[in-house]
JSON list of C-alpha atoms in Angstrom, two decimals:
[
{"chain": "A", "resi": 833, "resn": "UNK", "atom": "CA", "xyz": [122.31, 103.28, 59.55]},
{"chain": "A", "resi": 834, "resn": "UNK", "atom": "CA", "xyz": [119.98, 105.30, 61.74]},
{"chain": "A", "resi": 835, "resn": "UNK", "atom": "CA", "xyz": [121.49, 108.13, 63.72]},
{"chain": "A", "resi": 836, "resn": "UNK", "atom": "CA", "xyz": [121.55, 106.90, 67.33]},
{"chain": "A", "resi": 837, "resn": "UNK", "atom": "CA", "xyz": [120.48, 110.09, 69.11]},
{"chain": "A", "resi": 838, "resn": "UNK", "atom": "CA", "xyz": [117.16, 110.13, 70.96]},
{"chain": "A", "resi": 839, "resn": "UNK", "atom": "CA", "xyz": [114.02, 110.52, 68.91]},
{"chain": "A", "resi": 840, "resn": "UNK", "atom": "CA", "xyz": [112.72, 112.94, 71.51]},
{"chain": "A", "resi": 841, "resn": "UNK", "atom": "CA", "xyz": [115.49, 115.32, 70.53]},
{"chain": "A", "resi": 842, "resn": "UNK", "atom": "CA", "xyz": [114.14, 115.33, 66.98]},
{"chain": "A", "resi": 843, "resn": "UNK", "atom": "CA", "xyz": [110.78, 116.51, 68.27]},
{"chain": "A", "resi": 844, "resn": "UNK", "atom": "CA", "xyz": [112.48, 119.30, 70.23]},
{"chain": "A", "resi": 845, "resn": "UNK", "atom": "CA", "xyz": [114.42, 120.29, 67.11]},
{"chain": "A", "resi": 846, "resn": "UNK", "atom": "CA", "xyz": [111.17, 120.38, 65.19]},
{"chain": "A", "resi": 847, "resn": "UNK", "atom": "CA", "xyz": [109.66, 122.83, 67.66]},
{"chain": "A", "resi": 848, "resn": "UNK", "atom": "CA", "xyz": [112.76, 125.04, 67.51]},
{"chain": "A", "resi": 849, "resn": "UNK", "atom": "CA", "xyz": [112.81, 124.98, 63.73]},
{"chain": "A", "resi": 850, "resn": "UNK", "atom": "CA", "xyz": [109.15, 125.84, 63.51]},
{"chain": "A", "resi": 851, "resn": "UNK", "atom": "CA", "xyz": [109.57, 128.73, 65.91]},
{"chain": "A", "resi": 852, "resn": "UNK", "atom": "CA", "xyz": [112.26, 130.10, 63.60]},
{"chain": "A", "resi": 853, "resn": "UNK", "atom": "CA", "xyz": [110.07, 129.64, 60.53]},
{"chain": "A", "resi": 854, "resn": "UNK", "atom": "CA", "xyz": [107.19, 131.55, 62.08]},
{"chain": "A", "resi": 855, "resn": "UNK", "atom": "CA", "xyz": [104.25, 130.66, 59.87]},
{"chain": "A", "resi": 856, "resn": "UNK", "atom": "CA", "xyz": [102.80, 127.42, 58.55]},
{"chain": "A", "resi": 857, "resn": "UNK", "atom": "CA", "xyz": [103.42, 126.23, 55.05]},
{"chain": "A", "resi": 858, "resn": "UNK", "atom": "CA", "xyz": [100.16, 124.28, 54.91]},
{"chain": "A", "resi": 859, "resn": "UNK", "atom": "CA", "xyz": [98.07, 127.41, 54.53]},
{"chain": "A", "resi": 860, "resn": "UNK", "atom": "CA", "xyz": [95.63, 126.37, 57.24]},
{"chain": "A", "resi": 861, "resn": "UNK", "atom": "CA", "xyz": [96.78, 128.69, 60.01]},
{"chain": "A", "resi": 862, "resn": "UNK", "atom": "CA", "xyz": [94.53, 131.32, 61.50]},
{"chain": "A", "resi": 863, "resn": "UNK", "atom": "CA", "xyz": [96.39, 134.04, 59.62]},
{"chain": "A", "resi": 864, "resn": "UNK", "atom": "CA", "xyz": [95.55, 132.29, 56.34]},
{"chain": "A", "resi": 865, "resn": "UNK", "atom": "CA", "xyz": [91.90, 132.42, 57.31]},
{"chain": "A", "resi": 866, "resn": "UNK", "atom": "CA", "xyz": [92.14, 136.09, 58.19]},
{"chain": "A", "resi": 867, "resn": "UNK", "atom": "CA", "xyz": [92.13, 135.41, 61.91]},
{"chain": "A", "resi": 868, "resn": "UNK", "atom": "CA", "xyz": [94.63, 137.45, 63.88]},
{"chain": "A", "resi": 869, "resn": "UNK", "atom": "CA", "xyz": [95.89, 136.38, 67.28]},
{"chain": "A", "resi": 870, "resn": "UNK", "atom": "CA", "xyz": [95.38, 139.25, 69.74]},
{"chain": "A", "resi": 871, "resn": "UNK", "atom": "CA", "xyz": [97.91, 140.06, 72.41]},
{"chain": "A", "resi": 872, "resn": "UNK", "atom": "CA", "xyz": [97.68, 137.66, 75.33]},
{"chain": "A", "resi": 873, "resn": "UNK", "atom": "CA", "xyz": [95.08, 138.81, 77.82]},
{"chain": "A", "resi": 874, "resn": "UNK", "atom": "CA", "xyz": [93.23, 137.34, 80.75]},
{"chain": "A", "resi": 875, "resn": "UNK", "atom": "CA", "xyz": [90.68, 138.18, 83.42]},
{"chain": "A", "resi": 876, "resn": "UNK", "atom": "CA", "xyz": [91.65, 140.89, 85.85]},
{"chain": "A", "resi": 877, "resn": "UNK", "atom": "CA", "xyz": [93.16, 139.54, 89.02]},
{"chain": "A", "resi": 878, "resn": "UNK", "atom": "CA", "xyz": [91.29, 140.55, 92.16]},
{"chain": "A", "resi": 879, "resn": "UNK", "atom": "CA", "xyz": [93.45, 142.41, 94.62]},
{"chain": "A", "resi": 880, "resn": "UNK", "atom": "CA", "xyz": [93.59, 145.46, 96.87]},
{"chain": "A", "resi": 881, "resn": "UNK", "atom": "CA", "xyz": [93.17, 148.82, 95.19]},
{"chain": "A", "resi": 882, "resn": "UNK", "atom": "CA", "xyz": [95.47, 151.76, 95.87]},
{"chain": "A", "resi": 883, "resn": "UNK", "atom": "CA", "xyz": [94.96, 152.96, 99.46]},
{"chain": "A", "resi": 884, "resn": "UNK", "atom": "CA", "xyz": [93.34, 156.35, 100.11]},
{"chain": "A", "resi": 885, "resn": "UNK", "atom": "CA", "xyz": [95.52, 158.60, 102.33]},
{"chain": "A", "resi": 886, "resn": "UNK", "atom": "CA", "xyz": [93.94, 159.13, 105.77]},
{"chain": "A", "resi": 887, "resn": "UNK", "atom": "CA", "xyz": [94.90, 160.89, 108.95]},
{"chain": "A", "resi": 888, "resn": "UNK", "atom": "CA", "xyz": [96.42, 158.39, 111.36]},
{"chain": "A", "resi": 889, "resn": "UNK", "atom": "CA", "xyz": [94.05, 157.64, 114.20]},
{"chain": "A", "resi": 890, "resn": "UNK", "atom": "CA", "xyz": [95.08, 157.13, 117.78]},
{"chain": "A", "resi": 891, "resn": "UNK", "atom": "CA", "xyz": [95.75, 153.47, 118.55]},
{"chain": "A", "resi": 892, "resn": "UNK", "atom": "CA", "xyz": [92.79, 151.72, 120.10]},
{"chain": "A", "resi": 893, "resn": "UNK", "atom": "CA", "xyz": [93.22, 150.19, 123.55]},
{"chain": "A", "resi": 894, "resn": "UNK", "atom": "CA", "xyz": [93.78, 146.46, 123.57]},
{"chain": "A", "resi": 895, "resn": "UNK", "atom": "CA", "xyz": [90.68, 144.38, 123.88]},
{"chain": "A", "resi": 896, "resn": "UNK", "atom": "CA", "xyz": [90.16, 141.03, 125.46]},
{"chain": "A", "resi": 897, "resn": "UNK", "atom": "CA", "xyz": [90.22, 138.01, 123.15]},
{"chain": "A", "resi": 898, "resn": "UNK", "atom": "CA", "xyz": [86.86, 137.10, 121.70]},
{"chain": "A", "resi": 899, "resn": "UNK", "atom": "CA", "xyz": [85.21, 134.22, 123.49]},
{"chain": "A", "resi": 900, "resn": "UNK", "atom": "CA", "xyz": [82.39, 133.43, 121.13]},
{"chain": "A", "resi": 901, "resn": "UNK", "atom": "CA", "xyz": [82.61, 130.37, 118.89]},
{"chain": "A", "resi": 902, "resn": "UNK", "atom": "CA", "xyz": [83.74, 131.05, 115.34]},
{"chain": "A", "resi": 903, "resn": "UNK", "atom": "CA", "xyz": [81.07, 130.78, 112.70]},
{"chain": "A", "resi": 904, "resn": "UNK", "atom": "CA", "xyz": [80.75, 127.39, 111.06]},
{"chain": "A", "resi": 905, "resn": "UNK", "atom": "CA", "xyz": [82.43, 127.30, 107.67]},
{"chain": "A", "resi": 906, "resn": "UNK", "atom": "CA", "xyz": [80.13, 127.25, 104.69]},
{"chain": "A", "resi": 907, "resn": "UNK", "atom": "CA", "xyz": [80.20, 124.66, 101.94]},
{"chain": "A", "resi": 908, "resn": "UNK", "atom": "CA", "xyz": [83.33, 124.78, 99.80]},
{"chain": "A", "resi": 909, "resn": "UNK", "atom": "CA", "xyz": [83.13, 126.48, 96.43]},
{"chain": "A", "resi": 910, "resn": "UNK", "atom": "CA", "xyz": [82.76, 123.99, 93.59]},
{"chain": "A", "resi": 911, "resn": "UNK", "atom": "CA", "xyz": [86.06, 123.19, 91.90]},
{"chain": "A", "resi": 912, "resn": "UNK", "atom": "CA", "xyz": [86.42, 124.18, 88.27]},
{"chain": "A", "resi": 913, "resn": "UNK", "atom": "CA", "xyz": [86.38, 121.23, 85.94]},
{"chain": "A", "resi": 914, "resn": "UNK", "atom": "CA", "xyz": [89.48, 120.49, 83.89]},
{"chain": "A", "resi": 915, "resn": "UNK", "atom": "CA", "xyz": [87.55, 120.74, 80.67]},
{"chain": "A", "resi": 916, "resn": "UNK", "atom": "CA", "xyz": [85.11, 123.51, 81.40]},
{"chain": "A", "resi": 917, "resn": "UNK", "atom": "CA", "xyz": [82.28, 124.74, 79.17]},
{"chain": "A", "resi": 918, "resn": "UNK", "atom": "CA", "xyz": [83.00, 125.06, 75.47]},
{"chain": "A", "resi": 919, "resn": "UNK", "atom": "CA", "xyz": [81.98, 127.78, 73.03]},
{"chain": "A", "resi": 920, "resn": "UNK", "atom": "CA", "xyz": [79.01, 126.68, 70.86]},
{"chain": "A", "resi": 921, "resn": "UNK", "atom": "CA", "xyz": [80.00, 126.01, 67.27]},
{"chain": "A", "resi": 922, "resn": "UNK", "atom": "CA", "xyz": [77.78, 128.81, 65.93]},
{"chain": "A", "resi": 923, "resn": "UNK", "atom": "CA", "xyz": [79.68, 131.30, 68.13]},
{"chain": "A", "resi": 924, "resn": "UNK", "atom": "CA", "xyz": [83.17, 130.30, 67.00]},
{"chain": "A", "resi": 925, "resn": "UNK", "atom": "CA", "xyz": [84.33, 133.23, 64.91]},
{"chain": "A", "resi": 926, "resn": "UNK", "atom": "CA", "xyz": [87.75, 134.89, 64.49]},
{"chain": "A", "resi": 927, "resn": "UNK", "atom": "CA", "xyz": [88.41, 138.48, 65.49]},
{"chain": "A", "resi": 928, "resn": "UNK", "atom": "CA", "xyz": [88.75, 139.30, 61.80]},
{"chain": "A", "resi": 929, "resn": "UNK", "atom": "CA", "xyz": [88.07, 137.36, 58.61]},
{"chain": "A", "resi": 930, "resn": "UNK", "atom": "CA", "xyz": [86.51, 133.91, 58.58]},
{"chain": "A", "resi": 931, "resn": "UNK", "atom": "CA", "xyz": [87.43, 130.30, 59.28]},
{"chain": "A", "resi": 932, "resn": "UNK", "atom": "CA", "xyz": [87.34, 127.70, 56.55]},
{"chain": "A", "resi": 933, "resn": "UNK", "atom": "CA", "xyz": [84.89, 124.82, 56.84]},
{"chain": "A", "resi": 934, "resn": "UNK", "atom": "CA", "xyz": [87.71, 122.44, 57.74]},
{"chain": "A", "resi": 935, "resn": "UNK", "atom": "CA", "xyz": [88.99, 124.79, 60.44]},
{"chain": "A", "resi": 936, "resn": "UNK", "atom": "CA", "xyz": [85.52, 125.20, 61.97]},
{"chain": "A", "resi": 937, "resn": "UNK", "atom": "CA", "xyz": [85.08, 121.43, 62.08]},
{"chain": "A", "resi": 938, "resn": "UNK", "atom": "CA", "xyz": [88.37, 121.11, 63.95]},
{"chain": "A", "resi": 939, "resn": "UNK", "atom": "CA", "xyz": [87.46, 123.84, 66.43]},
{"chain": "A", "resi": 940, "resn": "UNK", "atom": "CA", "xyz": [84.00, 122.44, 67.22]},
{"chain": "A", "resi": 941, "resn": "UNK", "atom": "CA", "xyz": [83.95, 121.32, 70.84]},
{"chain": "A", "resi": 942, "resn": "UNK", "atom": "CA", "xyz": [87.55, 122.47, 71.44]},
{"chain": "A", "resi": 943, "resn": "UNK", "atom": "CA", "xyz": [87.30, 126.17, 72.28]},
{"chain": "A", "resi": 944, "resn": "UNK", "atom": "CA", "xyz": [86.84, 126.90, 76.01]},
{"chain": "A", "resi": 945, "resn": "UNK", "atom": "CA", "xyz": [84.45, 129.69, 76.87]},
{"chain": "A", "resi": 946, "resn": "UNK", "atom": "CA", "xyz": [86.20, 133.03, 76.71]},
{"chain": "A", "resi": 947, "resn": "UNK", "atom": "CA", "xyz": [89.23, 131.79, 74.73]},
{"chain": "A", "resi": 948, "resn": "UNK", "atom": "CA", "xyz": [90.24, 133.13, 71.35]},
{"chain": "A", "resi": 949, "resn": "UNK", "atom": "CA", "xyz": [89.46, 130.34, 68.84]},
{"chain": "A", "resi": 950, "resn": "UNK", "atom": "CA", "xyz": [92.40, 131.48, 66.72]},
{"chain": "A", "resi": 951, "resn": "UNK", "atom": "CA", "xyz": [94.73, 130.46, 69.56]},
{"chain": "A", "resi": 952, "resn": "UNK", "atom": "CA", "xyz": [93.21, 126.96, 69.64]},
{"chain": "A", "resi": 953, "resn": "UNK", "atom": "CA", "xyz": [93.53, 126.72, 65.87]},
{"chain": "A", "resi": 954, "resn": "UNK", "atom": "CA", "xyz": [97.16, 127.81, 66.08]},
{"chain": "A", "resi": 955, "resn": "UNK", "atom": "CA", "xyz": [97.92, 124.94, 68.47]},
{"chain": "A", "resi": 956, "resn": "UNK", "atom": "CA", "xyz": [96.49, 122.42, 66.02]},
{"chain": "A", "resi": 957, "resn": "UNK", "atom": "CA", "xyz": [98.38, 123.98, 63.15]},
{"chain": "A", "resi": 958, "resn": "UNK", "atom": "CA", "xyz": [101.64, 123.79, 65.10]},
{"chain": "A", "resi": 959, "resn": "UNK", "atom": "CA", "xyz": [101.03, 120.06, 65.53]},
{"chain": "A", "resi": 960, "resn": "UNK", "atom": "CA", "xyz": [100.69, 119.71, 61.76]},
{"chain": "A", "resi": 961, "resn": "UNK", "atom": "CA", "xyz": [103.89, 121.72, 61.29]},
{"chain": "A", "resi": 962, "resn": "UNK", "atom": "CA", "xyz": [105.80, 119.43, 63.68]},
{"chain": "A", "resi": 963, "resn": "UNK", "atom": "CA", "xyz": [104.67, 116.37, 61.75]},
{"chain": "A", "resi": 964, "resn": "UNK", "atom": "CA", "xyz": [105.56, 117.99, 58.43]},
{"chain": "A", "resi": 965, "resn": "UNK", "atom": "CA", "xyz": [109.07, 118.71, 59.71]},
{"chain": "A", "resi": 966, "resn": "UNK", "atom": "CA", "xyz": [109.57, 115.28, 61.32]},
{"chain": "A", "resi": 967, "resn": "UNK", "atom": "CA", "xyz": [108.36, 113.26, 58.35]},
{"chain": "A", "resi": 968, "resn": "UNK", "atom": "CA", "xyz": [110.92, 115.01, 56.15]},
{"chain": "A", "resi": 969, "resn": "UNK", "atom": "CA", "xyz": [113.72, 114.34, 58.66]},
{"chain": "A", "resi": 970, "resn": "UNK", "atom": "CA", "xyz": [112.79, 110.74, 59.57]},
{"chain": "A", "resi": 971, "resn": "UNK", "atom": "CA", "xyz": [109.40, 109.19, 58.91]},
{"chain": "A", "resi": 972, "resn": "UNK", "atom": "CA", "xyz": [109.84, 106.51, 61.60]},
{"chain": "A", "resi": 973, "resn": "UNK", "atom": "CA", "xyz": [110.46, 109.22, 64.20]},
{"chain": "A", "resi": 974, "resn": "UNK", "atom": "CA", "xyz": [107.28, 111.02, 63.12]},
{"chain": "A", "resi": 975, "resn": "UNK", "atom": "CA", "xyz": [105.22, 107.84, 63.55]},
{"chain": "A", "resi": 976, "resn": "UNK", "atom": "CA", "xyz": [106.97, 107.11, 66.85]},
{"chain": "A", "resi": 977, "resn": "UNK", "atom": "CA", "xyz": [106.18, 110.59, 68.17]},
{"chain": "A", "resi": 978, "resn": "UNK", "atom": "CA", "xyz": [102.48, 109.89, 67.63]},
{"chain": "A", "resi": 979, "resn": "UNK", "atom": "CA", "xyz": [102.65, 106.36, 69.08]},
{"chain": "A", "resi": 980, "resn": "UNK", "atom": "CA", "xyz": [104.45, 107.56, 72.21]},
{"chain": "A", "resi": 981, "resn": "UNK", "atom": "CA", "xyz": [102.08, 110.55, 72.49]},
{"chain": "A", "resi": 982, "resn": "UNK", "atom": "CA", "xyz": [104.94, 113.02, 72.36]},
{"chain": "A", "resi": 983, "resn": "UNK", "atom": "CA", "xyz": [102.53, 114.77, 69.99]},
{"chain": "A", "resi": 984, "resn": "UNK", "atom": "CA", "xyz": [99.32, 113.90, 71.88]},
{"chain": "A", "resi": 985, "resn": "UNK", "atom": "CA", "xyz": [96.82, 115.83, 69.76]},
{"chain": "A", "resi": 986, "resn": "UNK", "atom": "CA", "xyz": [98.11, 114.50, 66.45]},
{"chain": "A", "resi": 987, "resn": "UNK", "atom": "CA", "xyz": [95.07, 112.35, 65.49]},
{"chain": "A", "resi": 988, "resn": "UNK", "atom": "CA", "xyz": [92.61, 115.23, 65.89]},
{"chain": "A", "resi": 989, "resn": "UNK", "atom": "CA", "xyz": [94.86, 117.82, 64.25]},
{"chain": "A", "resi": 990, "resn": "UNK", "atom": "CA", "xyz": [95.59, 115.53, 61.31]},
{"chain": "A", "resi": 991, "resn": "UNK", "atom": "CA", "xyz": [91.93, 114.67, 60.78]},
{"chain": "A", "resi": 992, "resn": "UNK", "atom": "CA", "xyz": [90.87, 118.31, 60.83]},
{"chain": "A", "resi": 993, "resn": "UNK", "atom": "CA", "xyz": [93.81, 120.31, 59.52]},
{"chain": "A", "resi": 994, "resn": "UNK", "atom": "CA", "xyz": [96.42, 118.20, 57.70]},
{"chain": "A", "resi": 995, "resn": "UNK", "atom": "CA", "xyz": [94.82, 114.99, 56.38]},
{"chain": "A", "resi": 996, "resn": "UNK", "atom": "CA", "xyz": [97.88, 114.42, 54.17]},
{"chain": "A", "resi": 997, "resn": "UNK", "atom": "CA", "xyz": [99.51, 112.96, 57.30]},
{"chain": "A", "resi": 998, "resn": "UNK", "atom": "CA", "xyz": [96.71, 110.47, 58.02]},
{"chain": "A", "resi": 999, "resn": "UNK", "atom": "CA", "xyz": [99.00, 107.59, 57.03]},
{"chain": "A", "resi": 1000, "resn": "UNK", "atom": "CA", "xyz": [101.27, 108.47, 59.98]},
{"chain": "A", "resi": 1001, "resn": "UNK", "atom": "CA", "xyz": [98.37, 108.30, 62.42]},
{"chain": "A", "resi": 1002, "resn": "UNK", "atom": "CA", "xyz": [97.14, 105.01, 60.93]},
{"chain": "A", "resi": 1003, "resn": "UNK", "atom": "CA", "xyz": [100.60, 103.44, 61.25]},
{"chain": "A", "resi": 1004, "resn": "UNK", "atom": "CA", "xyz": [101.03, 104.72, 64.81]},
{"chain": "A", "resi": 1005, "resn": "UNK", "atom": "CA", "xyz": [97.81, 102.98, 65.83]},
{"chain": "A", "resi": 1006, "resn": "UNK", "atom": "CA", "xyz": [99.57, 99.61, 65.30]},
{"chain": "A", "resi": 1007, "resn": "UNK", "atom": "CA", "xyz": [102.85, 100.59, 66.96]},
{"chain": "A", "resi": 1008, "resn": "UNK", "atom": "CA", "xyz": [104.14, 99.88, 70.46]},
{"chain": "A", "resi": 1009, "resn": "UNK", "atom": "CA", "xyz": [105.71, 102.57, 72.62]},
{"chain": "A", "resi": 1010, "resn": "UNK", "atom": "CA", "xyz": [108.24, 101.66, 75.32]},
{"chain": "A", "resi": 1011, "resn": "UNK", "atom": "CA", "xyz": [106.56, 99.94, 78.26]},
{"chain": "A", "resi": 1012, "resn": "UNK", "atom": "CA", "xyz": [104.81, 96.66, 79.04]},
{"chain": "A", "resi": 1013, "resn": "UNK", "atom": "CA", "xyz": [102.01, 95.44, 76.79]},
{"chain": "A", "resi": 1014, "resn": "UNK", "atom": "CA", "xyz": [99.81, 92.49, 77.68]},
{"chain": "A", "resi": 1015, "resn": "UNK", "atom": "CA", "xyz": [96.61, 90.70, 76.74]},
{"chain": "A", "resi": 1016, "resn": "UNK", "atom": "CA", "xyz": [94.49, 92.14, 73.98]},
{"chain": "A", "resi": 1017, "resn": "UNK", "atom": "CA", "xyz": [96.97, 94.92, 73.26]},
{"chain": "A", "resi": 1018, "resn": "UNK", "atom": "CA", "xyz": [99.35, 92.37, 71.74]},
{"chain": "A", "resi": 1019, "resn": "UNK", "atom": "CA", "xyz": [99.19, 91.87, 67.98]},
{"chain": "A", "resi": 1020, "resn": "UNK", "atom": "CA", "xyz": [101.33, 89.09, 66.48]},
{"chain": "A", "resi": 1021, "resn": "UNK", "atom": "CA", "xyz": [103.62, 90.27, 63.71]},
{"chain": "A", "resi": 1022, "resn": "UNK", "atom": "CA", "xyz": [107.01, 91.65, 62.70]},
{"chain": "A", "resi": 1023, "resn": "UNK", "atom": "CA", "xyz": [108.09, 94.98, 64.18]},
{"chain": "A", "resi": 1024, "resn": "UNK", "atom": "CA", "xyz": [111.09, 97.30, 63.79]},
{"chain": "A", "resi": 1025, "resn": "UNK", "atom": "CA", "xyz": [112.40, 99.70, 66.39]},
{"chain": "A", "resi": 1026, "resn": "UNK", "atom": "CA", "xyz": [112.05, 103.39, 65.55]},
{"chain": "A", "resi": 1027, "resn": "UNK", "atom": "CA", "xyz": [114.93, 105.64, 66.62]},
{"chain": "A", "resi": 1028, "resn": "UNK", "atom": "CA", "xyz": [116.17, 103.40, 69.49]},
{"chain": "A", "resi": 1029, "resn": "UNK", "atom": "CA", "xyz": [118.67, 104.60, 72.07]},
{"chain": "A", "resi": 1030, "resn": "UNK", "atom": "CA", "xyz": [121.94, 102.81, 72.80]},
{"chain": "A", "resi": 1031, "resn": "UNK", "atom": "CA", "xyz": [120.22, 101.17, 75.77]},
{"chain": "A", "resi": 1032, "resn": "UNK", "atom": "CA", "xyz": [117.40, 99.44, 73.87]},
{"chain": "A", "resi": 1033, "resn": "UNK", "atom": "CA", "xyz": [116.21, 96.12, 75.31]},
{"chain": "A", "resi": 1034, "resn": "UNK", "atom": "CA", "xyz": [113.10, 93.96, 74.90]},
{"chain": "A", "resi": 1035, "resn": "UNK", "atom": "CA", "xyz": [111.54, 90.75, 76.19]},
{"chain": "A", "resi": 1036, "resn": "UNK", "atom": "CA", "xyz": [108.65, 88.61, 74.98]},
{"chain": "A", "resi": 1037, "resn": "UNK", "atom": "CA", "xyz": [106.98, 86.18, 77.38]},
{"chain": "A", "resi": 1038, "resn": "UNK", "atom": "CA", "xyz": [104.40, 83.47, 76.86]},
{"chain": "A", "resi": 1039, "resn": "UNK", "atom": "CA", "xyz": [102.03, 81.68, 79.22]},
{"chain": "A", "resi": 1040, "resn": "UNK", "atom": "CA", "xyz": [103.30, 81.33, 82.76]},
{"chain": "A", "resi": 1041, "resn": "UNK", "atom": "CA", "xyz": [105.97, 83.97, 82.20]},
{"chain": "A", "resi": 1042, "resn": "UNK", "atom": "CA", "xyz": [108.05, 81.71, 79.95]},
{"chain": "A", "resi": 1043, "resn": "UNK", "atom": "CA", "xyz": [110.58, 83.76, 77.99]},
{"chain": "A", "resi": 1044, "resn": "UNK", "atom": "CA", "xyz": [110.03, 83.41, 74.25]},
{"chain": "A", "resi": 1045, "resn": "UNK", "atom": "CA", "xyz": [112.55, 85.99, 73.05]},
{"chain": "A", "resi": 1046, "resn": "UNK", "atom": "CA", "xyz": [114.67, 88.83, 74.33]},
{"chain": "A", "resi": 1047, "resn": "UNK", "atom": "CA", "xyz": [117.48, 91.05, 73.17]},
{"chain": "A", "resi": 1048, "resn": "UNK", "atom": "CA", "xyz": [119.43, 94.26, 73.56]},
{"chain": "A", "resi": 1049, "resn": "UNK", "atom": "CA", "xyz": [121.04, 96.77, 71.22]},
{"chain": "A", "resi": 1050, "resn": "UNK", "atom": "CA", "xyz": [123.78, 99.23, 72.13]},
{"chain": "A", "resi": 1051, "resn": "UNK", "atom": "CA", "xyz": [124.33, 100.55, 68.62]},
{"chain": "A", "resi": 1052, "resn": "UNK", "atom": "CA", "xyz": [121.28, 102.80, 68.25]},
{"chain": "A", "resi": 1053, "resn": "UNK", "atom": "CA", "xyz": [120.41, 101.09, 64.96]},
{"chain": "A", "resi": 1054, "resn": "UNK", "atom": "CA", "xyz": [116.95, 99.74, 64.15]},
{"chain": "A", "resi": 1055, "resn": "UNK", "atom": "CA", "xyz": [116.27, 96.11, 65.04]},
{"chain": "A", "resi": 1056, "resn": "UNK", "atom": "CA", "xyz": [113.50, 93.71, 64.01]},
{"chain": "A", "resi": 1057, "resn": "UNK", "atom": "CA", "xyz": [111.56, 91.34, 66.26]},
{"chain": "A", "resi": 1058, "resn": "UNK", "atom": "CA", "xyz": [108.66, 88.94, 65.81]},
{"chain": "A", "resi": 1059, "resn": "UNK", "atom": "CA", "xyz": [105.83, 88.81, 68.33]},
{"chain": "A", "resi": 1060, "resn": "UNK", "atom": "CA", "xyz": [104.32, 85.32, 68.03]},
{"chain": "A", "resi": 1061, "resn": "UNK", "atom": "CA", "xyz": [100.71, 84.36, 68.59]},
{"chain": "A", "resi": 1062, "resn": "UNK", "atom": "CA", "xyz": [101.73, 82.62, 71.80]},
{"chain": "A", "resi": 1063, "resn": "UNK", "atom": "CA", "xyz": [103.03, 85.87, 73.33]},
{"chain": "A", "resi": 1064, "resn": "UNK", "atom": "CA", "xyz": [101.34, 87.10, 76.50]},
{"chain": "A", "resi": 1065, "resn": "UNK", "atom": "CA", "xyz": [103.62, 89.99, 77.47]},
{"chain": "A", "resi": 1066, "resn": "UNK", "atom": "CA", "xyz": [105.91, 92.28, 75.51]},
{"chain": "A", "resi": 1067, "resn": "UNK", "atom": "CA", "xyz": [108.24, 94.68, 77.38]},
{"chain": "A", "resi": 1068, "resn": "UNK", "atom": "CA", "xyz": [110.41, 97.34, 75.75]},
{"chain": "A", "resi": 1069, "resn": "UNK", "atom": "CA", "xyz": [112.86, 99.80, 77.32]},
{"chain": "A", "resi": 1070, "resn": "UNK", "atom": "CA", "xyz": [114.91, 102.48, 75.57]},
{"chain": "A", "resi": 1071, "resn": "UNK", "atom": "CA", "xyz": [113.69, 101.47, 72.11]},
{"chain": "A", "resi": 1072, "resn": "UNK", "atom": "CA", "xyz": [111.29, 104.45, 71.79]},
{"chain": "A", "resi": 1073, "resn": "UNK", "atom": "CA", "xyz": [108.69, 102.71, 69.61]},
{"chain": "A", "resi": 1074, "resn": "UNK", "atom": "CA", "xyz": [108.19, 99.57, 67.53]},
{"chain": "A", "resi": 1075, "resn": "UNK", "atom": "CA", "xyz": [106.48, 99.99, 64.16]},
{"chain": "A", "resi": 1076, "resn": "UNK", "atom": "CA", "xyz": [104.57, 97.16, 62.50]},
{"chain": "A", "resi": 1077, "resn": "UNK", "atom": "CA", "xyz": [106.00, 95.68, 59.30]},
{"chain": "A", "resi": 1078, "resn": "UNK", "atom": "CA", "xyz": [103.45, 92.94, 58.76]},
{"chain": "A", "resi": 1079, "resn": "UNK", "atom": "CA", "xyz": [101.21, 90.38, 60.38]},
{"chain": "A", "resi": 1080, "resn": "UNK", "atom": "CA", "xyz": [102.59, 87.03, 61.45]},
{"chain": "A", "resi": 1081, "resn": "UNK", "atom": "CA", "xyz": [102.00, 84.34, 58.87]}
]
C-alpha cells in the first residue's frame, strides 16, 4: 500500500536530504570538472557615497514657487528581458579546471551574460540529484514530479547530465497532472494514480458533457482508471499525477 502523504513532501525531503549530503554522487558536478563556485557576488549597487564634511551655510531666503512648465519626460528606459543575452558557447569556461563535453553541451545557451557557468551547472546537477533520490524512494513519485513540473528543468538536465534517468522523462511525457485535460491532450488507455492524497477525485466526460466515469479515493492508495476513446474531457483533483500503464485495446 502506498504511503498516503503528499508527493510534494517527498520532493521537499529530497531537497533537504541533498543539502545534507553536500555533493553529487553522479560525478558530473562542477567540482568534479575542476570548477569551483566562487562566493556569491553581484554588480555594485548605485547609491550615495559618504558625505564630505562642510561648514554649514546660512539658510537661503525662501523663494517663490517656480512657474515654468516642467520638462517633458523622456522615453522610458527599455525593460530588461526575462531571458537576457547568453554567454557564447566558446566563452563558457570554469574559473578553474575544465568542463566535460557533456557539461558544455548542457550549458550551451543557458548561461546568462556575467553569470558563473559553474552555478548554472550546479543547478542542473541538483535536479539530477533530486531525481536520483526520488527514484530510490518511490519511482512513481519521481515520474509524477516531472509530469507536474515540480522539477521543471528535468528534461534538459536529464538529457545533458544524467541520461540514466531518461526513462523517467519518457514516462512523464505520457502522464497527466492534476487539472482538466481536453481535446488532443487526451490519450485513451489505462492509468494509475501516483502518490494520491486522501482527497483524490476524477471525472471523465464524453461528447456533450456526458459523464463516462468518475470516482473518489480517501485512502491515499493508488487507483486505476481507463480513459476510453470516446472521452472528451478528463478532470483530476488531489490525485497528483496519473501514469500510463498501457494503450486502450
